[in-house]
């Protein structure tokens, strides 16, 4: 029996000092059990999020923002000790699969910390760290390298690799430990049929994934919008999945069942 948990795998802590309380209230209203929340950019971002976890940790699962220039495996251990569930990676100064990062991924794997990677073209911004962006360092194919090299690391790629969707879908099929969310403009801009053509394999097709799973068992719910818009993204997921005629069981896996397994929460 599929456990009916809704888990938002991709959320960012807002600047408002009351943001966490508002987020938790909204999650309760939408029956969202857990929300993977990424620390804000800036020097104090991770500490700010860590400080909220004792109070809100039942709903908010913290994802520490890895600082490429500074962080060592010891910092990954520190994030773990601070109560972070997972790690978020974005805007690397070399491709995601550059070997210089392997010690970080290895430590995350050892500690059982799922890793969320931004993929594709990142929003343009004047925030610190955003001025030296190389979008091609954030292609989905780099997650294929990492997934093969670290087979116990649970990896979520954001935005289905927008705009490198084909690359994301094939990497998704071949790697049992690689998942994707559909946050961002894709669900608004593309027709369900577009996603259906990308996510075509089932347990019964001639070509399958190595574990015989349905393609949508590799897709998770992620919103990547402020708390007051989560309902809208949830609605888009529902509409897309209904249009494609996904079974109820498969829909619940997308909404939370698969994420529960990745994150090690709730009923498996
Ligand atoms: Zn995001």
Short mmCIF file of C-alpha atoms and ligand atoms in Angstrom, two decimals:
data_model
loop_
_atom_site.label_atom_id
_atom_site.label_comp_id
_atom_site.label_asym_id
_atom_site.label_seq_id
_atom_site.Cartn_x
_atom_site.Cartn_y
_atom_site.Cartn_z
CA UNK A 1 0.00 0.00 0.00
CA UNK A 2 1.44 3.34 -1.03
CA UNK A 3 1.78 5.76 1.82
CA UNK A 4 0.06 9.04 0.96
CA UNK A 5 2.74 11.56 1.88
CA UNK A 6 3.28 14.75 -0.06
CA UNK A 7 6.88 15.91 -0.05
CA UNK A 8 8.15 19.06 -1.74
CA UNK A 9 11.74 18.28 -2.74
CA UNK A 10 12.81 21.74 -3.84
CA UNK A 11 12.15 24.89 -1.88
CA UNK A 12 14.18 27.99 -0.95
CA UNK A 13 14.07 29.74 2.40
CA UNK A 14 12.79 33.30 1.87
CA UNK A 15 14.25 36.45 3.43
CA UNK A 16 11.24 37.31 5.59
CA UNK A 17 12.12 36.57 9.25
CA UNK A 18 8.75 34.82 9.61
CA UNK A 19 9.19 32.81 6.42
CA UNK A 20 9.66 29.41 8.09
CA UNK A 21 6.48 29.77 10.17
CA UNK A 22 4.51 30.82 7.10
CA UNK A 23 5.96 27.97 5.05
CA UNK A 24 5.05 25.40 7.71
CA UNK A 25 1.50 26.78 7.95
CA UNK A 26 1.08 26.60 4.19
CA UNK A 27 2.43 23.04 4.10
CA UNK A 28 -0.15 22.05 6.72
CA UNK A 29 -2.89 23.65 4.63
CA UNK A 30 -1.77 21.74 1.53
CA UNK A 31 -1.15 18.46 3.42
CA UNK A 32 2.55 18.62 2.55
CA UNK A 33 4.36 16.54 5.16
CA UNK A 34 7.93 17.59 4.43
CA UNK A 35 9.56 20.36 2.47
CA UNK A 36 13.22 20.17 1.45
CA UNK A 37 14.34 23.72 2.08
CA UNK A 38 17.54 25.16 0.69
CA UNK A 39 19.61 27.67 2.61
CA UNK A 40 19.76 31.19 1.16
CA UNK A 41 22.87 32.51 -0.59
CA UNK A 42 25.33 34.52 1.47
CA UNK A 43 27.79 34.06 4.29
CA UNK A 44 25.25 33.23 7.01
CA UNK A 45 22.73 31.34 4.86
CA UNK A 46 23.40 27.83 6.11
CA UNK A 47 23.59 28.92 9.75
CA UNK A 48 20.32 30.84 9.39
CA UNK A 49 18.55 27.74 8.12
CA UNK A 50 20.23 25.46 10.69
CA UNK A 51 18.96 27.72 13.49
CA UNK A 52 15.35 27.10 12.34
CA UNK A 53 15.59 23.32 12.30
CA UNK A 54 15.09 22.67 16.04
CA UNK A 55 11.74 24.47 15.87
CA UNK A 56 10.52 23.56 12.40
CA UNK A 57 12.47 20.39 11.64
CA UNK A 58 9.37 18.21 11.70
CA UNK A 59 8.28 19.76 8.41
CA UNK A 60 11.37 21.54 7.09
CA UNK A 61 14.22 19.30 5.97
CA UNK A 62 17.32 21.46 5.65
CA UNK A 63 19.51 21.38 2.56
CA UNK A 64 22.85 23.12 3.08
CA UNK A 65 24.17 25.19 0.20
CA UNK A 66 27.64 23.85 -0.61
CA UNK A 67 30.29 26.57 -0.99
CA UNK A 68 32.52 25.38 -3.81
CA UNK A 69 35.57 27.45 -2.99
CA UNK A 70 35.68 26.61 0.71
CA UNK A 71 33.88 23.43 1.62
CA UNK A 72 35.81 20.27 2.40
CA UNK A 73 34.51 16.85 3.47
CA UNK A 74 34.75 18.11 7.07
CA UNK A 75 32.21 20.82 6.24
CA UNK A 76 29.85 18.16 4.89
CA UNK A 77 30.18 16.37 8.24
CA UNK A 78 29.49 19.66 10.01
CA UNK A 79 26.31 20.22 7.97
CA UNK A 80 25.21 16.73 8.90
CA UNK A 81 25.90 17.41 12.57
CA UNK A 82 23.96 20.70 12.33
CA UNK A 83 20.88 18.71 11.39
CA UNK A 84 20.87 19.17 7.63
CA UNK A 85 19.20 16.34 5.72
CA UNK A 86 20.81 17.00 2.35
CA UNK A 87 22.98 19.26 0.23
CA UNK A 88 22.28 21.69 -2.59
CA UNK A 89 24.72 22.38 -5.41
CA UNK A 90 24.56 25.27 -7.86
CA UNK A 91 26.87 27.47 -9.98
CA UNK A 92 30.07 25.39 -9.82
CA UNK A 93 33.37 26.89 -11.01
CA UNK A 94 33.99 23.66 -12.97
CA UNK A 95 31.57 21.02 -14.27
CA UNK A 96 29.63 19.14 -11.60
CA UNK A 97 31.50 15.94 -12.46
CA UNK A 98 34.98 17.44 -12.10
CA UNK A 99 37.04 15.10 -9.91
CA UNK A 100 37.94 17.93 -7.55
CA UNK A 101 34.43 17.63 -6.08
CA UNK A 102 34.47 13.86 -5.64
CA UNK A 103 35.52 13.96 -1.98
CA UNK A 104 32.42 16.06 -1.22
CA UNK A 105 30.13 13.61 -3.02
CA UNK A 106 31.82 10.67 -1.36
CA UNK A 107 31.26 12.17 2.08
CA UNK A 108 27.61 12.87 1.25
CA UNK A 109 27.24 9.27 0.13
CA UNK A 110 28.85 7.97 3.35
CA UNK A 111 26.54 10.12 5.48
CA UNK A 112 23.43 9.26 3.48
CA UNK A 113 22.78 12.89 2.53
CA UNK A 114 20.74 13.26 -0.69
CA UNK A 115 22.11 15.87 -3.11
CA UNK A 116 19.98 18.30 -5.08
CA UNK A 117 21.67 19.85 -8.12
CA UNK A 118 20.43 22.87 -9.99
CA UNK A 119 20.44 22.01 -13.69
CA UNK A 120 20.34 24.10 -16.82
CA UNK A 121 20.20 27.82 -17.29
CA UNK A 122 20.06 29.61 -13.98
CA UNK A 123 18.09 32.80 -13.41
CA UNK A 124 20.17 35.91 -13.95
CA UNK A 125 20.77 37.80 -10.73
CA UNK A 126 23.12 40.24 -9.01
CA UNK A 127 23.36 38.06 -5.89
CA UNK A 128 26.82 37.14 -4.63
CA UNK A 129 28.20 34.20 -6.59
CA UNK A 130 25.92 34.81 -9.55
CA UNK A 131 28.26 36.94 -11.63
CA UNK A 132 30.53 34.15 -12.85
CA UNK A 133 27.91 31.76 -14.11
CA UNK A 134 28.80 29.08 -16.67
CA UNK A 135 25.49 27.39 -17.39
CA UNK A 136 27.11 24.60 -19.36
CA UNK A 137 28.76 23.37 -16.15
CA UNK A 138 25.28 22.46 -14.94
CA UNK A 139 24.23 20.02 -17.67
CA UNK A 140 22.36 16.86 -16.67
CA UNK A 141 24.97 14.56 -18.17
CA UNK A 142 27.36 15.43 -15.34
CA UNK A 143 24.92 13.87 -12.89
CA UNK A 144 25.21 10.66 -14.91
CA UNK A 145 28.94 10.60 -14.14
CA UNK A 146 28.32 11.22 -10.44
CA UNK A 147 25.50 8.68 -10.21
CA UNK A 148 27.69 5.93 -11.72
CA UNK A 149 30.71 6.79 -9.60
CA UNK A 150 28.70 7.05 -6.35
CA UNK A 151 25.97 4.41 -6.70
CA UNK A 152 24.68 4.84 -3.13
CA UNK A 153 24.38 8.62 -3.43
CA UNK A 154 20.77 9.73 -3.90
CA UNK A 155 20.72 12.49 -6.51
CA UNK A 156 17.93 14.83 -7.56
CA UNK A 157 18.42 16.99 -10.64
CA UNK A 158 16.27 20.10 -10.80
CA UNK A 159 14.02 21.25 -13.63
CA UNK A 160 14.50 18.04 -15.66
CA UNK A 161 17.67 19.70 -16.96
CA UNK A 162 15.87 22.59 -18.70
CA UNK A 163 16.65 22.98 -21.57
CA UNK A 164 18.66 19.73 -21.82
CA UNK A 165 15.64 17.53 -21.34
CA UNK A 166 16.69 14.59 -23.53
CA UNK A 167 20.00 14.35 -21.75
CA UNK A 168 18.25 14.38 -18.38
CA UNK A 169 15.70 11.73 -19.39
CA UNK A 170 18.28 9.25 -20.65
CA UNK A 171 20.56 9.77 -17.65
CA UNK A 172 17.44 9.23 -15.52
CA UNK A 173 16.62 5.93 -17.22
CA UNK A 174 20.07 4.44 -16.77
CA UNK A 175 20.84 5.47 -13.20
CA UNK A 176 18.77 3.94 -10.38
CA UNK A 177 19.98 6.63 -7.96
CA UNK A 178 19.18 9.63 -10.19
CA UNK A 179 15.84 11.45 -9.96
CA UNK A 180 14.47 14.70 -11.35
CA UNK A 181 11.97 17.34 -10.35
CA UNK A 182 9.82 19.29 -12.81
CA UNK A 183 10.05 22.65 -11.09
CA UNK A 184 10.59 25.83 -13.07
CA UNK A 185 8.87 26.91 -16.24
CA UNK A 186 8.58 23.46 -17.83
CA UNK A 187 5.19 22.47 -16.44
CA UNK A 188 3.73 25.83 -17.47
CA UNK A 189 5.34 26.09 -20.87
CA UNK A 190 5.36 22.55 -22.18
CA UNK A 191 2.44 20.30 -22.96
CA UNK A 192 2.01 17.03 -20.97
CA UNK A 193 2.60 15.26 -24.28
CA UNK A 194 6.12 16.69 -24.36
CA UNK A 195 6.92 15.10 -21.00
CA UNK A 196 5.25 11.87 -22.07
CA UNK A 197 7.60 11.61 -25.03
CA UNK A 198 10.62 12.13 -22.78
CA UNK A 199 9.47 9.83 -19.99
CA UNK A 200 8.32 6.96 -22.15
CA UNK A 201 9.63 3.77 -20.52
CA UNK A 202 7.47 1.51 -18.39
CA UNK A 203 7.98 -1.94 -16.83
CA UNK A 204 6.55 -3.35 -20.08
CA UNK A 205 8.42 -1.51 -22.83
CA UNK A 206 11.12 -3.23 -24.87
CA UNK A 207 13.70 -0.83 -23.37
CA UNK A 208 13.41 -0.29 -19.61
CA UNK A 209 15.33 1.11 -16.71
CA UNK A 210 17.70 -1.37 -15.02
CA UNK A 211 15.24 -1.97 -12.18
CA UNK A 212 12.18 -2.19 -14.42
CA UNK A 213 10.63 0.94 -12.97
CA UNK A 214 8.21 3.25 -14.71
CA UNK A 215 9.81 6.53 -15.86
CA UNK A 216 7.55 8.52 -13.54
CA UNK A 217 8.92 6.59 -10.56
CA UNK A 218 12.07 8.66 -11.14
CA UNK A 219 10.22 12.00 -11.01
CA UNK A 220 9.59 13.82 -7.74
CA UNK A 221 7.49 16.81 -6.74
CA UNK A 222 9.49 20.01 -6.32
CA UNK A 223 8.00 23.50 -6.28
CA UNK A 224 10.92 25.99 -6.33
CA UNK A 225 8.54 28.93 -5.73
CA UNK A 226 7.71 31.05 -2.64
CA UNK A 227 5.41 29.32 -0.14
CA UNK A 228 2.32 31.16 -1.37
CA UNK A 229 2.71 29.70 -4.87
CA UNK A 230 3.36 26.06 -3.95
CA UNK A 231 -0.34 25.25 -4.41
CA UNK A 232 -0.09 26.38 -8.02
CA UNK A 233 2.85 24.06 -8.83
CA UNK A 234 1.13 21.20 -7.04
CA UNK A 235 -1.88 21.85 -9.24
CA UNK A 236 0.32 21.75 -12.36
CA UNK A 237 1.74 18.37 -11.32
CA UNK A 238 -1.78 17.03 -10.75
CA UNK A 239 -3.02 18.34 -14.11
CA UNK A 240 -0.06 16.91 -16.02
CA UNK A 241 -0.26 13.50 -14.37
CA UNK A 242 -4.03 13.29 -14.84
CA UNK A 243 -3.79 14.30 -18.49
CA UNK A 244 -1.25 11.53 -19.02
CA UNK A 245 -3.48 9.02 -17.25
CA UNK A 246 -0.93 7.98 -14.62
CA UNK A 247 -2.26 5.48 -12.10
CA UNK A 248 -3.12 6.68 -8.61
CA UNK A 249 -0.20 4.65 -7.27
CA UNK A 250 2.22 6.32 -9.64
CA UNK A 251 0.86 9.79 -8.85
CA UNK A 252 1.44 9.25 -5.14
CA UNK A 253 4.96 8.07 -5.82
CA UNK A 254 5.64 11.34 -7.67
CA UNK A 255 4.01 13.45 -4.97
CA UNK A 256 5.91 11.89 -2.10
CA UNK A 257 6.38 8.13 -2.11
CA UNK A 258 9.63 8.16 -4.04
CA UNK A 259 10.97 11.15 -2.13
CA UNK A 260 10.19 9.43 1.18
CA UNK A 261 12.50 6.63 0.11
CA UNK A 262 15.23 9.01 -1.11
CA UNK A 263 15.09 11.02 2.10
CA UNK A 264 14.54 8.09 4.44
CA UNK A 265 11.38 9.53 5.97
CA UNK A 266 7.94 8.13 6.73
CA UNK A 267 6.58 4.80 5.65
CA UNK A 268 8.75 3.29 2.90
ZN1 LIG B 1 15.71 26.26 -6.90
#
